Amino acid sequence: MGGGVNPARRWFLAYAAALVAASCVHLPALLAAALGIALVAAGRMRWQLLKRSLLALAVFNLSVSLGYTLVALWQQNFVAETLLLLNLRALLMVFLGFWLVSRIDLLALLAGWPTLSLCATLAIGQIRAYQRVLEEFRMAFASRNPQPPRLIDRARHAGTQGGALLDKSLTSAGEVALAMRSRGAFDA
Amino acid sequence: MHIPDGFLSPQTYLPAYGAAAVAWVWAARGLRATLDEVTVPRLAMLTALAYGLGLIMLPLPGGTSGHAIGVALLALIFGVRAAFVAYTGVLVLQALLFGAGGITALAVNALALGLVGALAAVGVRRLCAPAGETFSVALAAFAAVLLPALLIAVVLGIQPLIARQADGAPQFFPFGLEITLPAVLLPHLFIGIGEAALTVLVWRYARRKKWVVA
Amino acid sequence: MLEALDLSFRWPESEAWVLRNLSLRIAEGEKVVLLGANGCGKSTLLRLLNGLLFAESGEVRWHGRRLEREAFREREFARDFRRRNTLLFQHPEAMLFNPTVREEIAYGPRQLGLDDTDARVERWAAELKLSGQLHLPPFALSGGQKQKLALACLLVLDPALLLLDEPSAALDPRTTGWLIDTLLDSDKTLLISTHNLSLAGELGDRALVMNEQGELIFDGPLAEALGDLRLLEAAGLAHRHRHRHHGVSHAHLHVHDWEAGPTTA
């Protein structure tokens, strides 16, 4: 019987441990050091991952940081270290997340759990199909609007997209089940 | 509405994972009771549907847009358990496939949006059904946005109380309830209106196609 | 009327070019057939020509005006462009979002504030044999009816140009016949993409042929393109597979014209 944890799962467990550790550290210098180590260890992808992390955090962290700065200055208890702590921790955690995603295949992570693997495989395939469908809807709407659309038209369009996805998901579930049965997936 | 990584203390997210685990077992048990060969493909499609609904841009007053959530629709059509499991699936895929979500915050996000949102939708719909289908569906969707928003505002707002440095400075999310409550709830009033409109439109479509009965 | 100059396009997160150094010109009144195998970039080209996508290399010009994002921020230009340059999507469902067929056809004229919206709706519903369905929601229509509805939504604007993306892909033979008649009777400038060679021969005078690398490899008379097996092979539209003639099994280059039967060079 095979033993040990598969590499994807090892990476995931290491990642989860790193997240817990990062949330137990409250010194900006240590978090900065950890981020530095992660950047070095990430190899050639480091700057791309860092850029993605910064973009992912931009809106939320900027608003939180700005809000904290304004409130704290007004209350006369501004602590720069707090700002640094929040942002470094968030950046480290998000960076680790993107790094993990670049290193592992989700389906490898779920290997050994056939129901979850199957569910994930089907879901991912369908998500990609839905992304294409919604992109087509978006373009068709743009193409059909000589004037900026009214709120009610945008709402109707959103509703139509929801209906289309609902249709596809319900018919796909039935078809997939039939196809799986046809291929013996439900045979004992 | 999702909480990203880094803003919740371990004193929050670790117990949340405990609570979520109990809820996941409850949901999975309930789904297994109706297990047939369509269940797995259906759950997969529901997860994809939940993800896809989140890609639809809701038109909001003022010419802006926001992402739809879709939990109310899932709960009203497929039930609380299925909606909760599907929404959890979305959060997992977002985190591990697209790197677009918080793993530490996943349990809180799943409980708030996937479970409380679904329960709110189904509960409000049942309570308000005598007032008419359109009204009850709209109010259900609105509640499915506002109640999770309230929960998230509370969870964020208590972080400065739960986890702080020796000098009182916050270690995680730095604002208290007096800020998080209005800051989170006010925009979600608008999102709730957009979500209500979307849910009613899709619900009506589903009724006409006989995907659901009243 | 419409031209593409040295157009190259790839999707933002991809290294692979979908279209390469493509140049073409469409004059008013022309009926042009865009031929190419599935996946060669025809839909992408049509979307570029309809101002829905913007290339990083090369340009598209509409009556001399370059199509770029900034141009569409000018309300007058966007309004005029969307009225005169229209695209029928391969999946017409993507175009339909109004509660009834009547409102769907009326959408464009209403947006433009045209006085004769109702008359236009009645006219085009009658032309496309949808008068009995005006009260129905679009999703209740059959595939062919949705195609007709989508076309009505464009024709009601009295456009100058109709771009059609695989218009016969999901149609049965009768509806395909209707489509051919409708397009041939039209006075609009047409650019029709298809990989269906038997349909192509009915639709226009001029052919643009794309290969599977996203390049334009022929621009000239349609009859010449359809008669050139080597060209069609290069475009992925002709193939060789084993079949029998009089009990003898062999393989040679040919196209499938389902009306006339397989033809060979």
XYZ file of C-alpha atoms in Angstrom:
667
model
C 0.000 0.000 0.000
C 1.412 3.379 -0.950
C 2.285 5.609 1.955
C 3.112 9.223 2.501
C 1.473 12.414 1.452
C 1.500 13.407 -2.217
C 3.667 16.435 -3.103
C 0.660 18.689 -3.766
C -0.739 17.898 -0.387
C 2.653 18.474 1.276
C 2.812 21.909 -0.305
C -0.705 22.670 0.807
C -0.025 21.607 4.383
C 3.153 23.677 4.426
C 1.193 26.618 3.078
C -1.527 26.219 5.713
C 1.101 26.013 8.456
C 2.795 29.122 7.090
C -0.498 31.009 7.164
C -1.166 30.068 10.773
C 2.395 31.005 11.667
C 2.076 34.344 9.889
C -1.074 35.115 11.832
C 0.733 34.396 15.100
C 3.612 36.762 14.389
C 3.073 40.402 15.279
C 6.440 41.939 14.497
C 6.660 43.694 11.112
C 10.387 42.937 10.874
C 9.767 39.191 11.144
C 6.971 39.324 8.577
C 9.184 41.326 6.238
C 11.928 38.738 6.660
C 9.464 35.936 5.961
C 8.307 37.748 2.838
C 11.925 38.146 1.751
C 12.541 34.439 2.204
C 9.399 33.613 0.255
C 10.473 35.935 -2.569
C 13.855 34.275 -2.793
C 12.395 30.779 -2.616
C 9.777 31.522 -5.297
C 12.473 31.661 -7.949
C 11.949 33.185 -11.368
C 8.257 33.727 -10.783
C 8.809 35.952 -7.754
C 8.200 39.349 -9.362
C 5.180 38.158 -11.288
C 3.719 36.690 -8.086
C 4.529 39.848 -6.161
C 2.839 42.003 -8.788
C -0.266 39.821 -8.726
C -0.329 39.954 -4.925
C -0.047 43.735 -4.858
C -2.818 44.088 -7.448
C -5.063 41.675 -5.548
C -4.602 43.640 -2.335
C -4.635 47.110 -3.803
C -8.259 48.100 -3.341
C -8.974 46.517 0.024
C -5.663 47.312 1.688
C -5.516 50.843 0.380
C -8.969 51.616 1.749
C -8.207 49.984 5.083
C -4.830 51.734 5.337
C -6.234 55.106 4.362
C -9.151 54.677 6.730
C -6.910 53.641 9.592
C -4.562 56.558 8.966
C -7.370 59.110 8.926
C -9.171 57.729 11.971
C -6.002 57.207 13.979
C -4.684 60.680 13.162
C -7.985 62.186 14.168
C -7.951 60.182 17.408
C -4.270 61.052 17.835
C -3.181 57.453 18.264
C -1.620 56.727 14.900
C 0.965 53.940 15.056
C 2.910 53.414 11.848
C 3.917 49.943 12.962
C 0.257 48.877 12.921
C -0.058 49.908 9.295
C 3.110 48.048 8.439
C 1.998 44.943 10.350
C -1.388 44.747 8.603
C -0.032 45.259 5.130
C 2.992 43.018 5.466
C 0.939 40.181 6.904
C -1.713 40.464 4.175
C 0.938 40.695 1.451
C 2.827 37.693 2.771
C -0.316 35.565 2.988
C -1.599 36.523 -0.446
C 1.868 35.989 -1.954
C 2.026 32.536 -0.417
C -1.418 31.820 -1.872
C -0.428 32.776 -5.414
C 2.819 30.874 -5.022
C 0.957 27.768 -3.930
C -1.428 28.011 -6.879
C 1.514 28.307 -9.244
C 3.137 25.220 -7.746
C 0.318 22.757 -7.323
C -2.433 21.296 -9.375
C -5.704 21.350 -7.478
C -6.656 17.979 -8.902
C -3.386 16.478 -7.635
C -4.299 17.862 -4.225
C -7.588 15.999 -4.361
C -6.073 12.755 -5.661
C -7.203 9.884 -3.498
C -10.629 11.435 -2.947
C -12.388 10.376 -6.152
C -15.720 12.103 -5.465
C -14.042 15.435 -4.746
C -11.713 15.025 -7.728
C -14.611 14.302 -10.027
C -16.616 17.190 -8.642
C -13.687 19.578 -9.040
C -12.921 18.376 -12.589
C -16.503 18.783 -13.706
C -16.877 22.130 -11.968
C -13.673 23.572 -13.432
C -14.610 22.527 -16.958
C -18.055 24.025 -16.572
C -16.688 27.249 -15.060
C -14.513 27.776 -18.121
C -17.535 27.212 -20.349
C -19.540 29.737 -18.308
C -16.761 32.293 -18.551
C -16.936 32.025 -22.342
C -20.725 32.240 -22.320
C -20.729 35.351 -20.140
C -18.028 36.940 -22.263
C -20.195 36.358 -25.328
C -23.213 37.866 -23.554
C -21.142 40.872 -22.552
C -19.936 41.454 -26.086
C -23.365 40.948 -27.598
C -24.815 43.518 -25.185
C -22.100 45.994 -26.081
C -22.757 45.364 -29.760
C -26.507 45.940 -29.411
C -26.329 49.223 -27.531
C -26.021 52.321 -29.714
C -26.655 54.331 -26.532
C -25.563 53.578 -22.984
C -28.225 51.186 -21.676
C -30.751 52.102 -19.021
C -30.580 50.555 -15.567
C -33.590 48.354 -16.338
C -31.910 47.068 -19.518
C -28.720 46.254 -17.628
C -30.792 44.473 -15.011
C -32.654 42.477 -17.657
C -29.369 41.569 -19.261
C -27.975 40.399 -15.915
C -31.133 38.345 -15.371
C -30.807 36.762 -18.815
C -27.244 35.765 -18.068
C -28.343 34.177 -14.791
C -31.103 32.293 -16.592
C -28.715 31.075 -19.274
C -26.275 29.772 -16.675
C -29.104 28.108 -14.755
C -30.318 26.406 -17.944
C -26.876 25.176 -18.815
C -26.123 23.885 -15.341
C -29.353 21.936 -15.080
C -29.103 20.391 -18.523
C -25.376 19.728 -18.116
C -25.890 17.856 -14.852
C -28.311 15.482 -16.519
C -26.166 14.987 -19.602
C -23.001 14.439 -17.617
C -24.747 11.825 -15.475
C -25.937 10.020 -18.604
C -22.501 10.131 -20.149
C -20.912 8.849 -16.956
C -23.424 6.025 -16.785
C -22.794 5.213 -20.421
C -19.097 4.909 -19.661
C -19.668 2.634 -16.696
C -18.882 5.160 -13.988
C -21.816 4.032 -11.854
C -21.367 0.318 -12.338
C -20.476 -1.571 -9.135
C -17.753 40.923 0.349
C -15.171 38.207 0.986
C -12.727 38.837 3.778
C -9.182 38.439 2.392
C -6.335 36.734 4.236
C -4.495 38.577 6.980
C -7.327 40.439 8.654
C -8.767 37.766 10.922
C -7.070 36.555 14.087
C -6.457 32.844 14.669
C -8.787 33.244 17.658
C -11.477 33.896 15.046
C -10.702 31.688 12.080
C -9.693 28.529 13.934
C -12.996 28.213 15.815
C -14.747 29.262 12.609
C -13.175 26.271 10.863
C -14.484 24.111 13.699
C -17.993 25.462 13.262
C -17.762 25.209 9.496
C -16.627 21.595 9.717
C -19.734 20.722 11.717
C -21.871 22.574 9.170
C -20.166 20.826 6.236
C -20.775 17.431 7.796
C -24.416 18.375 8.371
C -24.805 19.527 4.777
C -23.012 16.520 3.305
C -25.123 14.108 5.386
C -28.306 15.778 4.189
C -27.197 15.611 0.555
C -26.098 12.009 0.863
C -29.618 11.104 1.973
C -30.804 12.022 -1.517
C -27.721 10.645 -3.202
C -28.218 9.294 -6.658
C -26.016 9.145 -9.689
C -26.922 12.705 -10.618
C -25.823 14.110 -7.260
C -22.113 14.471 -7.990
C -22.507 16.017 -11.448
C -25.265 18.197 -10.074
C -23.115 19.450 -7.198
C -20.310 20.132 -9.637
C -22.639 22.065 -11.909
C -24.046 23.959 -8.922
C -20.549 24.925 -7.849
C -19.886 26.123 -11.376
C -23.225 27.934 -11.397
C -22.418 29.618 -8.077
C -19.091 30.691 -9.512
C -20.690 31.856 -12.750
C -23.366 33.869 -10.932
C -20.551 35.626 -9.108
C -19.201 36.764 -12.486
C -22.420 38.533 -13.451
C -22.175 42.248 -12.965
C -25.152 43.675 -11.099
C -26.176 47.096 -12.293
C -26.337 49.419 -9.306
C -27.823 52.907 -9.128
C -25.414 55.596 -10.177
C -24.134 53.683 -13.175
C -21.847 51.480 -11.133
C -21.794 47.707 -11.050
C -20.986 45.089 -8.487
C -20.505 41.349 -8.620
C -23.604 39.294 -7.971
C -23.489 36.742 -5.178
C -26.219 34.288 -6.173
C -26.544 32.405 -2.884
C -30.223 33.300 -2.516
C -31.002 31.887 -5.937
C -29.124 28.685 -5.223
C -30.806 28.260 -1.845
C -34.303 28.987 -3.123
C -33.977 26.601 -6.050
C -31.748 23.835 -4.692
C -31.998 24.119 -0.908
C -29.774 25.352 1.909
C -27.434 22.350 2.053
C -26.711 22.311 -1.671
C -26.211 26.087 -1.726
C -23.826 25.933 1.226
C -21.745 23.123 -0.255
C -21.691 24.735 -3.699
C -20.655 28.079 -2.270
C -17.913 26.440 -0.233
C -16.736 24.849 -3.460
C -16.577 28.274 -5.063
C -14.460 29.647 -2.231
C -12.104 26.670 -2.432
C -11.741 27.017 -6.207
C -11.211 30.741 -5.938
C -8.488 30.230 -3.351
C -6.694 27.203 -4.770
C -7.251 27.529 -8.497
C -7.278 31.250 -9.086
C -5.433 32.438 -5.981
C -8.282 34.866 -5.483
C -9.487 34.158 -1.992
C -8.417 33.855 1.616
C -7.839 30.410 3.046
C -7.748 31.625 6.647
C -10.971 33.519 6.038
C -12.605 30.723 4.040
C -14.561 29.267 6.948
C -15.955 32.660 7.983
C -16.795 33.494 4.356
C -18.462 30.108 3.850
C -20.485 30.350 7.060
C -21.527 33.937 6.474
C -22.300 33.898 2.777
C -22.947 30.243 2.092
C -24.835 29.205 5.214
C -26.304 32.302 6.838
C -27.091 33.721 3.414
C -28.827 30.540 2.312
C -30.751 30.182 5.571
C -31.798 33.833 5.419
C -33.066 33.426 1.872
C -35.099 30.325 2.577
C -36.373 31.603 5.927
C -37.482 34.985 4.650
C -39.097 33.451 1.584
C -41.153 31.115 3.761
C -42.112 33.842 6.219
C -43.094 36.325 3.546
C -44.638 33.927 1.048
C -48.188 35.083 1.914
C -47.203 38.569 0.764
C -46.654 37.357 -2.788
C -43.996 35.562 -4.773
C -42.109 38.529 -6.230
C -41.987 40.368 -2.915
C -40.920 37.333 -0.899
C -38.210 36.315 -3.382
C -36.888 39.875 -3.560
C -36.850 40.243 0.214
C -35.231 36.816 0.573
C -32.395 37.847 -1.760
C -32.025 41.167 0.015
C -31.782 39.405 3.371
C -29.281 36.937 1.927
C -26.985 39.896 1.261
C -27.607 41.994 4.355
C -27.424 39.323 7.039
C -24.065 37.954 5.886
C -22.843 41.538 5.548
C -23.892 42.162 9.141
C -22.100 39.036 10.293
C -18.950 39.957 8.416
C -19.100 43.506 9.773
C -19.337 42.103 13.303
C -16.535 39.580 12.798
C -14.255 42.277 11.407
C -15.338 44.844 13.986
C -14.465 42.692 16.977
C -10.910 41.989 15.788
C -9.447 44.986 17.705
C -11.084 43.594 20.864
C -9.921 40.025 20.339
C -6.352 40.597 19.263
C -4.242 43.575 20.166
C -0.707 44.464 21.048
C 0.375 45.279 24.626
C -0.141 48.984 23.873
C -3.657 48.325 22.591
C -2.812 48.681 18.890
C -4.784 46.258 16.702
C -3.013 43.199 15.324
C -5.530 42.426 12.598
C -8.435 44.356 11.131
C -8.048 47.749 12.796
C -11.595 49.155 12.920
C -14.220 48.592 15.569
C -17.924 47.974 15.174
C -18.712 51.703 15.104
C -16.922 51.829 11.746
C -17.408 48.365 10.277
C -21.157 48.313 10.701
C -21.940 51.403 8.633
C -18.989 50.886 6.268
C -20.062 47.367 5.336
C -23.840 47.616 5.621
C -24.397 50.822 3.646
C -22.892 49.656 0.324
C -24.558 46.300 0.811
C -27.937 47.989 0.916
C -27.362 48.858 -2.746
C -25.886 45.463 -3.545
C -28.893 43.873 -1.862
C -31.256 45.822 -4.118
C -29.339 44.726 -7.218
C -29.206 41.149 -5.987
C -32.959 41.199 -5.285
C -33.663 42.374 -8.828
C -31.407 39.715 -10.350
C -32.879 36.967 -8.188
C -36.462 37.912 -9.072
C -35.652 37.982 -12.790
C -33.928 34.603 -12.760
C -36.557 33.118 -10.435
C -39.313 34.157 -12.834
C -37.372 32.634 -15.695
C -36.894 29.427 -13.731
C -40.627 29.303 -12.976
C -41.565 29.773 -16.617
C -39.182 27.025 -17.624
C -40.632 24.917 -14.811
C -37.264 24.436 -13.175
C -39.051 25.420 -9.941
C -42.585 25.330 -8.645
C -43.951 28.063 -6.385
C -16.277 51.318 -45.701
C -14.373 48.945 -43.424
C -10.758 47.972 -43.508
C -8.248 46.088 -41.436
C -4.583 46.987 -41.784
C -1.910 44.544 -40.743
C -4.046 43.293 -37.913
C -2.591 40.927 -35.340
C -4.418 39.848 -32.213
C -3.821 37.666 -29.206
C -5.693 37.311 -25.951
C -4.209 39.209 -23.008
C -2.772 36.264 -21.112
C -1.736 34.202 -24.074
C 1.447 34.108 -26.129
C -0.289 32.542 -29.127
C -1.415 34.856 -31.929
C -5.014 34.302 -32.996
C -4.694 36.585 -36.024
C -1.520 37.562 -37.852
C -0.831 40.492 -40.153
C -4.279 40.409 -41.622
C -5.344 43.111 -44.088
C -8.670 43.396 -45.849
C -11.025 45.979 -47.248
C -14.813 45.786 -47.547
C -16.554 48.199 -49.900
C -20.183 49.196 -49.698
C -22.599 46.800 -51.297
C -20.225 43.851 -51.320
C -21.265 40.398 -50.218
C -18.147 38.735 -48.884
C -17.749 35.241 -47.497
C -15.126 34.630 -44.810
C -14.016 31.023 -45.043
C -11.975 29.102 -42.532
C -11.940 26.009 -40.377
C -13.273 26.004 -36.822
C -10.961 27.817 -34.473
C -9.034 29.737 -37.141
C -10.070 33.121 -35.727
C -13.118 34.070 -37.813
C -15.231 35.018 -34.776
C -12.367 36.991 -33.311
C -11.927 38.874 -36.598
C -15.624 39.715 -36.738
C -15.528 41.020 -33.178
C -12.549 43.194 -34.033
C -14.426 44.551 -37.041
C -17.435 45.243 -34.796
C -15.346 47.218 -32.328
C -15.802 44.749 -29.488
C -12.123 43.818 -29.310
C -9.090 45.952 -29.992
C -5.843 44.660 -31.465
C -2.453 45.390 -30.036
C -0.945 45.461 -33.503
C -2.452 46.914 -36.675
C -5.775 48.704 -36.906
C -9.366 48.564 -38.032
C -10.884 51.592 -39.729
C -14.547 52.388 -40.203
C -15.055 55.031 -42.894
C -11.499 56.099 -42.234
C -11.903 56.415 -38.466
C -9.672 54.165 -36.421
C -11.572 51.860 -34.096
C -10.061 52.161 -30.642
C -11.435 52.302 -27.108
C -11.247 56.076 -26.988
C -13.404 56.396 -30.097
C -16.234 54.546 -28.377
C -16.201 56.986 -25.488
C -17.548 59.584 -27.908
C -21.264 59.161 -27.645
C -22.114 60.324 -31.167
C -19.556 58.062 -32.765
C -20.562 55.047 -30.677
C -24.230 55.620 -31.402
C -23.683 55.940 -35.130
C -21.293 53.002 -35.271
C -23.530 50.601 -33.353
C -26.440 51.494 -35.581
C -24.619 51.030 -38.849
C -22.149 48.222 -38.087
C -23.966 45.195 -36.667
C -22.932 41.679 -35.727
C -25.068 38.548 -35.626
C -23.473 36.270 -33.045
C -23.053 32.571 -33.673
C -25.137 31.850 -30.577
C -28.095 34.207 -30.905
C -29.187 33.553 -27.296
C -26.304 35.764 -26.238
C -27.996 38.689 -27.972
C -31.484 38.303 -26.528
C -32.413 39.697 -23.118
C -35.765 41.471 -23.339
C -38.997 40.112 -21.867
C -40.846 39.709 -25.171
C -40.023 39.365 -28.854
C -41.685 42.732 -29.501
C -39.541 44.505 -26.931
C -36.474 42.704 -28.228
C -36.926 44.009 -31.761
C -37.930 47.441 -30.463
C -34.862 47.729 -28.237
C -32.450 49.325 -30.711
C -34.921 51.822 -32.294
C -36.187 52.784 -28.845
C -32.644 53.453 -27.679
C -32.116 55.668 -30.703
C -35.372 57.496 -30.033
C -36.823 56.696 -33.448
C -40.425 57.838 -33.994
C -41.469 54.887 -36.083
C -40.353 52.136 -33.702
C -43.698 50.341 -33.688
C -43.937 50.348 -37.470
C -40.403 49.034 -37.765
C -41.138 46.240 -35.307
C -44.270 45.204 -37.202
C -42.459 45.304 -40.525
C -39.472 43.211 -39.509
C -41.535 40.774 -37.488
C -43.615 40.206 -40.639
C -40.554 39.927 -42.894
C -38.999 37.326 -40.624
C -42.291 35.562 -39.911
C -42.309 36.350 -36.214
C -45.589 38.264 -36.089
C -47.295 35.430 -34.217
C -44.559 35.350 -31.585
C -44.356 39.017 -30.636
C -45.896 38.427 -27.231
C -43.624 35.488 -26.364
C -40.397 35.616 -24.362
C -37.353 35.010 -26.563
C -36.384 31.864 -24.681
C -39.645 30.230 -25.753
C -38.603 30.325 -29.420
C -36.970 27.514 -31.319
C -33.323 27.777 -32.362
C -34.237 28.915 -35.874
C -36.726 31.461 -34.557
C -34.119 32.878 -32.186
C -31.790 33.261 -35.157
C -34.514 35.137 -37.021
C -35.235 37.276 -33.976
C -31.570 38.166 -33.576
C -31.424 39.113 -37.246
C -34.595 41.183 -36.902
C -32.988 43.070 -34.011
C -30.204 44.111 -36.363
C -32.221 44.753 -39.533
C -34.687 46.960 -37.657
C -31.866 49.499 -37.257
C -31.395 49.656 -41.046
C -27.655 49.050 -40.731
C -25.136 49.571 -43.471
C -23.130 46.476 -42.639
C -24.124 43.036 -41.397
C -21.389 40.838 -39.970
C -22.684 37.297 -39.567
C -20.821 34.696 -37.521
C -21.565 31.174 -38.764
C -25.237 32.021 -39.275
C -26.209 28.533 -40.426
C -24.316 26.552 -37.780
C -27.342 25.562 -35.712
C -30.010 25.696 -38.412
C -31.987 22.960 -40.086
C -32.048 22.849 -43.909
C -35.367 24.720 -44.218
C -34.246 27.584 -42.015
C -30.896 27.621 -43.801
C -32.779 28.054 -47.067
C -34.770 30.909 -45.559
C -31.511 32.515 -44.399
C -29.926 32.318 -47.845
C -33.007 33.907 -49.457
C -33.110 36.667 -46.835
C -29.447 37.516 -47.230
C -29.484 37.413 -51.018
C -32.495 39.763 -51.094
C -30.793 42.171 -48.718
C -29.260 45.391 -49.954
C -26.831 45.481 -47.046
C -23.107 45.032 -47.190
C -22.453 41.544 -45.858
C -19.476 39.745 -44.376
C -20.492 36.184 -43.581
C -18.217 33.715 -41.856
C -18.709 30.037 -42.447
C -16.896 26.751 -42.774
C -19.856 25.324 -44.715
C -18.681 25.363 -48.327
C -22.033 24.371 -49.817
C -23.606 27.396 -48.161
C -20.706 29.674 -49.029
C -21.209 29.234 -52.722
C -24.712 30.692 -52.429
C -23.877 33.748 -50.408
C -21.484 36.053 -52.083
C -19.141 36.950 -54.885
C -15.915 37.386 -53.040
C -14.054 35.156 -50.587
C -11.600 35.821 -47.812
C -9.937 32.579 -46.792
C -8.117 32.142 -43.482
C -5.763 29.354 -42.524
C -5.538 27.796 -39.110
C -2.661 30.094 -38.153
C -4.964 33.108 -38.346
C -3.574 34.430 -41.617
C -5.493 35.576 -44.652
C -4.328 33.365 -47.505
C -6.779 34.343 -50.250
C -8.814 37.386 -51.182
C -10.585 37.129 -54.484
C -13.506 35.667 -56.430
C -15.481 33.119 -54.439
C -15.766 30.710 -57.344
C -12.004 30.655 -57.691
C -11.552 29.891 -53.977
C -14.092 27.085 -54.001
C -12.484 25.515 -57.052
C -8.955 25.520 -55.619
C -8.524 22.318 -53.645
C -4.977 23.114 -52.585
C -6.149 26.437 -51.169
C -8.980 24.745 -49.330
C -6.591 22.136 -47.983
C -4.273 24.874 -46.719
C -7.292 26.402 -44.956
C -8.261 23.104 -43.367
C -11.465 22.972 -45.410
C -10.516 20.019 -47.628
C -9.201 16.728 -46.433
C -8.443 13.210 -47.403
C -10.035 10.258 -45.735
C -10.637 6.673 -46.728
C -13.764 6.041 -48.701
C -15.016 3.801 -51.461
C -15.659 4.392 -55.115
C -17.239 1.411 -56.806
C -16.006 -0.971 -54.146
C -12.441 0.355 -54.207
C -11.185 1.887 -50.970
C -8.783 4.809 -51.242
C -8.078 8.294 -49.921
C -7.632 11.520 -51.872
C -8.072 15.187 -51.312
C -11.667 16.364 -51.564
C -14.307 18.578 -50.057
C -17.740 17.570 -48.932
C -20.488 19.359 -50.791
C -23.441 17.563 -49.360
C -25.833 18.619 -52.065
C -23.656 17.451 -54.925
C -21.733 14.711 -53.192
C -17.964 14.640 -52.703
C -16.003 16.321 -55.407
C -12.367 15.950 -56.206
C -9.741 17.898 -58.125
